[in-house]
Coordinates of C-alpha atoms and ligand atoms in Angstrom, one line a residue:
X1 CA 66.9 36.8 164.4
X2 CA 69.8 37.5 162.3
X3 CA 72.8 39.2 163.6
X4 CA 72.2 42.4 162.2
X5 CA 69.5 44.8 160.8
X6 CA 71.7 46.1 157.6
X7 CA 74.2 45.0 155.5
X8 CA 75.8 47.7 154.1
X9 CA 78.1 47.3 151.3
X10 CA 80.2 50.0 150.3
X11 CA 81.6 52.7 153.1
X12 CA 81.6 55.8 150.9
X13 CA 79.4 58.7 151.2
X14 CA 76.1 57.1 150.8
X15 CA 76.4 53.5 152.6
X16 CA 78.1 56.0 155.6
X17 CA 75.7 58.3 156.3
X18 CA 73.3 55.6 156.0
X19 CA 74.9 53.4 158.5
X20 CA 74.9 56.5 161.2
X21 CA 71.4 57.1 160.8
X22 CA 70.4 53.7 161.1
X23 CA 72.8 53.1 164.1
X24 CA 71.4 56.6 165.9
X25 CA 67.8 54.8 165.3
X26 CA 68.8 51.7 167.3
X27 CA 70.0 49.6 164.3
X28 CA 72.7 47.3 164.2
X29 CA 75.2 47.7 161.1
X30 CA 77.9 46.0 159.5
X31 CA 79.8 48.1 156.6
X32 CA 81.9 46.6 154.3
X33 CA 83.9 47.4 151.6
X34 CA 85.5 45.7 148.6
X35 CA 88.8 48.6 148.9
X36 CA 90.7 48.6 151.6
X37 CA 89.8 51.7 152.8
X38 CA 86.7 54.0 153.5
X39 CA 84.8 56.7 152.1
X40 CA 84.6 55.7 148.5
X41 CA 85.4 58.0 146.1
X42 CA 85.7 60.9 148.1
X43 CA 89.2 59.3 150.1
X44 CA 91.4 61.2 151.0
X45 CA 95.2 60.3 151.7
X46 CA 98.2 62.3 153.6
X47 CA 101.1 62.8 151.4
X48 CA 103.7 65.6 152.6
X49 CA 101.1 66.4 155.0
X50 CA 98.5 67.2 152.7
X51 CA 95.3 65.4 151.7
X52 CA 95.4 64.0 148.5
X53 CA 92.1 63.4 146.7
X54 CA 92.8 59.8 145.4
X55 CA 90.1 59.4 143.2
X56 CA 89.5 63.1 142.1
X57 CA 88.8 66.7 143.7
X58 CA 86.2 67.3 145.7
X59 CA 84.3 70.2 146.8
X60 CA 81.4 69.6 148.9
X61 CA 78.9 72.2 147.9
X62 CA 75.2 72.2 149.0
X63 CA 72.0 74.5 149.0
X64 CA 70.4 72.1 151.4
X65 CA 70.8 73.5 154.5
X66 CA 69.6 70.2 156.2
X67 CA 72.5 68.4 154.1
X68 CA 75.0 70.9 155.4
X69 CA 74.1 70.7 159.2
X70 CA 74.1 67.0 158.8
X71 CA 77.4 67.1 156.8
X72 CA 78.6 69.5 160.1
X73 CA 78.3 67.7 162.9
X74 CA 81.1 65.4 161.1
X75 CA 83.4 67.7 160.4
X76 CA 84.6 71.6 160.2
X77 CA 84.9 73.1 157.2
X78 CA 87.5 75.3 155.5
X79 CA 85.8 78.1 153.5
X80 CA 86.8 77.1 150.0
X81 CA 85.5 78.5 146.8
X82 CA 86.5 76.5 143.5
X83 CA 87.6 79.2 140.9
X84 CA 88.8 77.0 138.2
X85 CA 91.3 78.0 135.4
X86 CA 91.7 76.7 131.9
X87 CA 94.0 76.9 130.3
X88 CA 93.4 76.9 126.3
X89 CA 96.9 76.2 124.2
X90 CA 98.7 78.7 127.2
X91 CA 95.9 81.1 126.9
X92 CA 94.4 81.3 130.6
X93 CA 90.5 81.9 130.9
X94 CA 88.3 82.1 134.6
X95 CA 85.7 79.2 135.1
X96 CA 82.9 78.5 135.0
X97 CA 82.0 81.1 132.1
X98 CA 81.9 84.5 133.6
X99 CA 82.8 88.4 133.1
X100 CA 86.0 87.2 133.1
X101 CA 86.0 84.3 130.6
X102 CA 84.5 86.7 128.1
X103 CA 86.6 89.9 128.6
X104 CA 89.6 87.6 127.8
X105 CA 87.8 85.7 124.8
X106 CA 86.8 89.1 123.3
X107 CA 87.4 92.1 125.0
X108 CA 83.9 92.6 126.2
X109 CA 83.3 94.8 129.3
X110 CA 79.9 94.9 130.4
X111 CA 76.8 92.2 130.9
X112 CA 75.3 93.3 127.6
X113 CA 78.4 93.6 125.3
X114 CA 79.4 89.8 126.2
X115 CA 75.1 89.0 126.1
X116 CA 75.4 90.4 122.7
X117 CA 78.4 88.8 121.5
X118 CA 77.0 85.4 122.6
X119 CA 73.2 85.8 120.9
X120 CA 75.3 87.0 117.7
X121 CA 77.1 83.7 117.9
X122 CA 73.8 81.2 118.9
X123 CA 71.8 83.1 115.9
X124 CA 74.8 82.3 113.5
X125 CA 75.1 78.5 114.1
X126 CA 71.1 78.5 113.7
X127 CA 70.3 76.9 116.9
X128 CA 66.4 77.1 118.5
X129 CA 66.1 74.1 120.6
X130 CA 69.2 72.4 121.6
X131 CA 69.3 68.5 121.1
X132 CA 72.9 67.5 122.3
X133 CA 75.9 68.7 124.1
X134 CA 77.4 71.0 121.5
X135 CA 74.1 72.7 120.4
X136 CA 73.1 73.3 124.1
X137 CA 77.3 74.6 124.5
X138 CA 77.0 77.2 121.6
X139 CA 73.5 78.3 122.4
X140 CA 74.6 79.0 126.2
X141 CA 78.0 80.7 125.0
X142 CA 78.4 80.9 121.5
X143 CA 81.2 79.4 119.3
X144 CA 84.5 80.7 120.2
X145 CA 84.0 79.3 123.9
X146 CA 82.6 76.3 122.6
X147 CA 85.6 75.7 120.2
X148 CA 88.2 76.9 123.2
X149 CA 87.2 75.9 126.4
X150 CA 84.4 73.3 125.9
X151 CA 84.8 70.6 122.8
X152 CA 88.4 69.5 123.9
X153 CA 87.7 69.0 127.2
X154 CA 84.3 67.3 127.0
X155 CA 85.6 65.1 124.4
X156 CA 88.6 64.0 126.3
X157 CA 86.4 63.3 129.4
X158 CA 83.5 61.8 128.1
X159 CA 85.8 59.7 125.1
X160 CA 82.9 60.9 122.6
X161 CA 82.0 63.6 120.1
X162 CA 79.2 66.6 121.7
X163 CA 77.2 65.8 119.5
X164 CA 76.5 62.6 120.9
X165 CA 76.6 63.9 124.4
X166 CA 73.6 64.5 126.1
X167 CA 72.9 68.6 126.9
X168 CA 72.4 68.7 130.7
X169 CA 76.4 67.7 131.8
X170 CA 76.6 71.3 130.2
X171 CA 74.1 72.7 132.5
X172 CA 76.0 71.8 135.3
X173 CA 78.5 74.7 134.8
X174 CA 77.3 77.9 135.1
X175 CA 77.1 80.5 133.1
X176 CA 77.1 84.4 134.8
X177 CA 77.0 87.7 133.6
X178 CA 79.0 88.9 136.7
X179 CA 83.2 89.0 137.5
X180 CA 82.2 86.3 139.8
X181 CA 84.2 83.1 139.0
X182 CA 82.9 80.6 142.4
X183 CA 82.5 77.7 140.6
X184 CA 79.6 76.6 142.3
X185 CA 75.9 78.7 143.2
X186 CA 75.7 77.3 146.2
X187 CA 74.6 78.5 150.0
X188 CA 77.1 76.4 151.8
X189 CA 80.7 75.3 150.4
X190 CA 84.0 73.9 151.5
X191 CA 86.5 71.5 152.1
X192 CA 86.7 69.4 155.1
X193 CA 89.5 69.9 157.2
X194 CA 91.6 67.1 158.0
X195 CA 90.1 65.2 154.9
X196 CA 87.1 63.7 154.3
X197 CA 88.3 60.5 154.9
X198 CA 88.2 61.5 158.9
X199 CA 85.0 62.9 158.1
X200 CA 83.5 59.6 156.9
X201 CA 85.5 57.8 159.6
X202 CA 83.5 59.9 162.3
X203 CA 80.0 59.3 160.4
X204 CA 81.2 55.5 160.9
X205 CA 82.2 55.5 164.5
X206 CA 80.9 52.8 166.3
X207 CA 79.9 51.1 163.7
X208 CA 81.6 47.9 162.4
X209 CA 83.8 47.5 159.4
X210 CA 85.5 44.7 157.5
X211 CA 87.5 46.2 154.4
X212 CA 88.6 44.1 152.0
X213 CA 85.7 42.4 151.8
X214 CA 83.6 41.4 148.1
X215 CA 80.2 41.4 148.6
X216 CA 79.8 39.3 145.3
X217 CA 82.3 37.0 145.9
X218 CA 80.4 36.0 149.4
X219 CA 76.9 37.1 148.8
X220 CA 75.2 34.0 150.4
X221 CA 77.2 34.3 153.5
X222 CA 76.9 38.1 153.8
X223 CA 73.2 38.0 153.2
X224 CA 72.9 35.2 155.5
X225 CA 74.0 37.9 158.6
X226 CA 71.0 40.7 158.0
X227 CA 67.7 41.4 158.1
X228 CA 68.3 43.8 154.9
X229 CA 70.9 44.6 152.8
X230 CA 71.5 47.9 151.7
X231 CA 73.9 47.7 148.1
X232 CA 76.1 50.5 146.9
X233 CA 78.2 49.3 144.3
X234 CA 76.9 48.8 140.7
X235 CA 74.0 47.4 140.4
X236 CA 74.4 45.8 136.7
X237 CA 77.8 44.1 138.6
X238 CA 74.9 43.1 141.2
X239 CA 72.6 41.2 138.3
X240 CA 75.8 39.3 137.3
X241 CA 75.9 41.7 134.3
X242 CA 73.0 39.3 133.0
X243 CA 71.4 42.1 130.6
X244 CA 74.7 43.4 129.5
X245 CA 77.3 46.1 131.0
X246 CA 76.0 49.6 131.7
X247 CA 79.2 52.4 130.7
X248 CA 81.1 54.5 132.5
X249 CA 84.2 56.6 132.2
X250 CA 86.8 56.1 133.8
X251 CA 89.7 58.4 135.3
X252 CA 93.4 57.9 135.8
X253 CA 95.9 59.7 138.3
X254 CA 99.4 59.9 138.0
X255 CA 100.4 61.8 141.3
X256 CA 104.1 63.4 141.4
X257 CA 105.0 64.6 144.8
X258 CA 107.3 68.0 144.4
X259 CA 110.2 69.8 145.7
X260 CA 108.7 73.1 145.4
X261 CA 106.0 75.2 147.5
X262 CA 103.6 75.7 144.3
X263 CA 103.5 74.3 141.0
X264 CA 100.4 76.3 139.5
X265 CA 99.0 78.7 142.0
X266 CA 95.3 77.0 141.9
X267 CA 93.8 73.7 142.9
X268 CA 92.4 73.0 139.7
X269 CA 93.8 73.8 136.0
X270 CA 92.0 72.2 133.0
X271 CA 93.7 71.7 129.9
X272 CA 90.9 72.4 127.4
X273 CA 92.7 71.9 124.4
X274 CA 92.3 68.6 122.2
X275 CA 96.4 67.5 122.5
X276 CA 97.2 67.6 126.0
X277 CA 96.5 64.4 126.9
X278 CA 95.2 65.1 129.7
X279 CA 91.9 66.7 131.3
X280 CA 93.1 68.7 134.3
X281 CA 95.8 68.9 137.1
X282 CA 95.1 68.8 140.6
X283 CA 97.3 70.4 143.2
X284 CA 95.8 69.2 146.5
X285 CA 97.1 72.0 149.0
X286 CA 95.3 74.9 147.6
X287 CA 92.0 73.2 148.5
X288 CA 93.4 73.5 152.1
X289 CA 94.9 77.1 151.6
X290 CA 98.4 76.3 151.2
X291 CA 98.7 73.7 153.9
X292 CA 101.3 71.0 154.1
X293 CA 105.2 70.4 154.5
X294 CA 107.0 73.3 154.0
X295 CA 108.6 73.8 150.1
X296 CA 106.2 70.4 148.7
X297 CA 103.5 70.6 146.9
X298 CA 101.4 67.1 145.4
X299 CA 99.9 67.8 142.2
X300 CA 97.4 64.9 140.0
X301 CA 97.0 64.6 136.3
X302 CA 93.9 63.5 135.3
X303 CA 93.5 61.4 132.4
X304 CA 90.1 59.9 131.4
X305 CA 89.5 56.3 130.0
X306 CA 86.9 54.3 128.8
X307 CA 85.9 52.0 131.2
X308 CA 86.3 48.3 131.1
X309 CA 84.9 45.8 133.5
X310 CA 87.8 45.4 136.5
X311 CA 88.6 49.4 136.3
X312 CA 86.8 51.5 139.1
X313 CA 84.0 53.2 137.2
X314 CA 83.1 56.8 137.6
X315 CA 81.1 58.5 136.1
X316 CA 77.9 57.1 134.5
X317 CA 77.7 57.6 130.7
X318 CA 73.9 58.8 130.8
X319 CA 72.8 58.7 127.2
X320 CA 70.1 56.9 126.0
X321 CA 71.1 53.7 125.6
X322 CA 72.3 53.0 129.0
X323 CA 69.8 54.9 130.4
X324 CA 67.4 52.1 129.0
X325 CA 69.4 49.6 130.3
X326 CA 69.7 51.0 134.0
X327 CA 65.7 51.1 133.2
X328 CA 65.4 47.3 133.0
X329 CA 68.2 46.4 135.8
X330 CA 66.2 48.7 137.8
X331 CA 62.9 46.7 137.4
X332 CA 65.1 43.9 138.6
X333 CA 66.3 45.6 141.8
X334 CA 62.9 46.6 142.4
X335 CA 61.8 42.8 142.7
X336 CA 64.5 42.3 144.9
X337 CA 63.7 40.8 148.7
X338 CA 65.1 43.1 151.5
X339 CA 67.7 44.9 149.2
X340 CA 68.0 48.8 148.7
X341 CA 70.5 50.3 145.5
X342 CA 71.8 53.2 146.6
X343 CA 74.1 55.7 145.4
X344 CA 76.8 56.5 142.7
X345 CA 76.5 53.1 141.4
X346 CA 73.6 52.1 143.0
X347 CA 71.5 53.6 141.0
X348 CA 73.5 54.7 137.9
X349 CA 73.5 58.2 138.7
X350 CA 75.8 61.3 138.1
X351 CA 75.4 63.0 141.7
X352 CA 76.7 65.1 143.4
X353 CA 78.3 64.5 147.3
X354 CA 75.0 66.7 148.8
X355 CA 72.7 64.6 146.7
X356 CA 73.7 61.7 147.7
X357 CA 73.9 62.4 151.1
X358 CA 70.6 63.8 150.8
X359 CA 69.2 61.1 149.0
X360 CA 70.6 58.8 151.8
X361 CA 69.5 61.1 154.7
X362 CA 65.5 60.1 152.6
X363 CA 66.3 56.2 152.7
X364 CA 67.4 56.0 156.1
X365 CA 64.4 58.1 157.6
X366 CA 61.8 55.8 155.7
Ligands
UDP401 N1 83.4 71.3 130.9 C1 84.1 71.8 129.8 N2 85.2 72.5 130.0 C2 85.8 72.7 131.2 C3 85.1 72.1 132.4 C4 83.9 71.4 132.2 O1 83.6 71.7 128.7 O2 86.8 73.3 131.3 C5 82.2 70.5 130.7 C6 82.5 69.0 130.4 O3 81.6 68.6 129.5 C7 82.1 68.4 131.8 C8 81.0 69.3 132.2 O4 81.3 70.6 131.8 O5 81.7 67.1 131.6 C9 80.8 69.3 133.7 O6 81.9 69.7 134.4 P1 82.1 69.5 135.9 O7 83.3 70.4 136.3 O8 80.8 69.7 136.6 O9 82.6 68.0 135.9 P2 83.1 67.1 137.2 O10 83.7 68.1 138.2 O11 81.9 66.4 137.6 O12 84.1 66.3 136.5

């Protein structure tokens, strides 16, 4: 009998709910994390008495009404809707692409005039069947948004021309013929309050962690402690990198703490143009409605990076050719003993916080 049932490694959203179900099932866990903190990607810091988002904003969003009752019994929620702005050379536009977006772009009123405008614009630049980024960009909203509010940014983020991109990280904005500018079509949606690192800190109660903690570096001695090890980190890292490195992007903060009670009047601002050099400021308090020490504010810039091996990865690069490759390293993990990929990394895999929650929540209960 070994010590303990699971070996969890990595306390963000995925190995955490994970651990709580196990635990409320009778099993024994041990988390651990490389950081030296919880909750992955989704921690969340106090700075002038406001949570930070240290490794990006995040809006928990879900249609999954299981997901969000889970998600609930962790934490309360403040009713947040995401209404982004860009902000296009000083021009400002309403995100995602809405009434809004096109009455500013050109002057259109109604559904049908901005419909119009948009099938003019697809039928121009010839497209029937969209094959990459930029095709499936012009034939959802024509050229002028595409040129504005799209080819900057995605280029900046993703470190490589739309062409080259594949067409569904478009899909995941949407695109409404109504002055309705929620980010996100979702049932359920907000913020938790008091950060989501408490949130994943009460998924975890009771449950033992060691941070600070490599998995890799100590693997035979980690294993050596439970029945089954359930590995959320990268799972090319996990294969020693032996068939080569899957890509990510990467992303860069630089935080500035300021003497002033707002600094742009929204939580998020993307820069959409090519020469900014970077994708988007962040000002944490207007994800909490204003919260915080009185007369600060904490704002983020966002830069994106290519990632090299050593840099925390982000966001999987899901083209072809490392979509192959997470193909054959997941033929490896499929041989391997007792061990479950999981997550973000896990599984090389651009999700959301619901999904992976949910796709947790369907590990745990088998
Ligand atoms: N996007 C864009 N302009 C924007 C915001 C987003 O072109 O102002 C594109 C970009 O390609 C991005 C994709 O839409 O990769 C998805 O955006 P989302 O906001 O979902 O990205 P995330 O929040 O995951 O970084």
């Amino acid at each position: 009998m070994k010590q303990y049932d699971y070996l969890i490694v990595g306390a963000g959203l995925y190995g955490a709910v994970f651990a709580e179900r196990a635990k409320s099932a009778g099993k024994k866990c041990l988390v651990i994390d490389r950081r030296d903190h919880i909750a992955g990607n989704v921690y969340t810091y106090e700075q002038a008495g406001i949570n930070v988002h240290k490794y990006g904003p995040h809006v928990f969003h879900t249609n999954d009404t299981e997901v969000w009752e889970y998600v609930s019994r962790f934490t309360k929620f403040y009713n947040f809707k995401l209404g982004t702005i860009a902000n296009y050379k000083g021009e400002i536009y309403s995100l995602p692409f809405n009434m809004y977006t096109f009455n500013r772009m050109w002057g259109v009123l109604t559904p049908e005039e901005a419909e119009a405008k948009i099938a003019a614009q697809r039928d121009a630049a010839g497209i029937t069947e969209p094959k990459n980024l930029e095709e499936q960009a012009i034939s959802l909203v024509g050229t002028d948004i595409y040129e504005k509010l799209i080819k900057g940014y995605t280029e900046k983020q993703w470190g490589r021309p739309c062409k080259e991109l594949p067409a569904f990280i478009i899909k995941r904005l949407p695109v409404r013929f109504t002055y309705d500018n929620n980010y996100f079509n979702a049932l359920y949606q907000g913020i938790p309050v008091g950060g989501y690192t408490q949130m994943v800190a009460n998924m975890l109660e009771g449950i033992e962690v060691r941070l600070g903690v490599d998995y890799l570096e100590h693997k035979a001695e980690l294993d050596a402690l439970a029945e089954k090890v359930v590995y959320t980190g990268p799972i090319d890292a996990y294969f020693g990198y032996r068939l080569g490195a899957l890509e990510y992007r990467s992303v860069r903060f630089e935080v500035e703490e300021l003497d002033k009670p707002s600094y742009q009047g929204n939580a998020i601002v993307n820069y959409t143009d090519r020469d900014t050099p970077y994708t988007r400021i962040i000002e944490h308090k207007w994800f909490e409605q204003g919260s915080g020490d009185a007369g600060k504010t904490v704002i983020s810039r966002e830069y994106s990076a290519e990632w090299k091996p050593g840099d925390e990865p982000y966001y999987p690069v899901n083209d072809e050719k490392n979509g192959a490759l997470y193909k054959q390293y997941k033929a490896l993990a499929e041989r391997e003993q007792n061990v479950l990929f999981g997550g973000r990394l896990g599984e090389y895999k651009y999700y959301d916080m619901d999904q992976v929650i949910r796709a947790a929540l369907d590990a745990a209960a088998q």
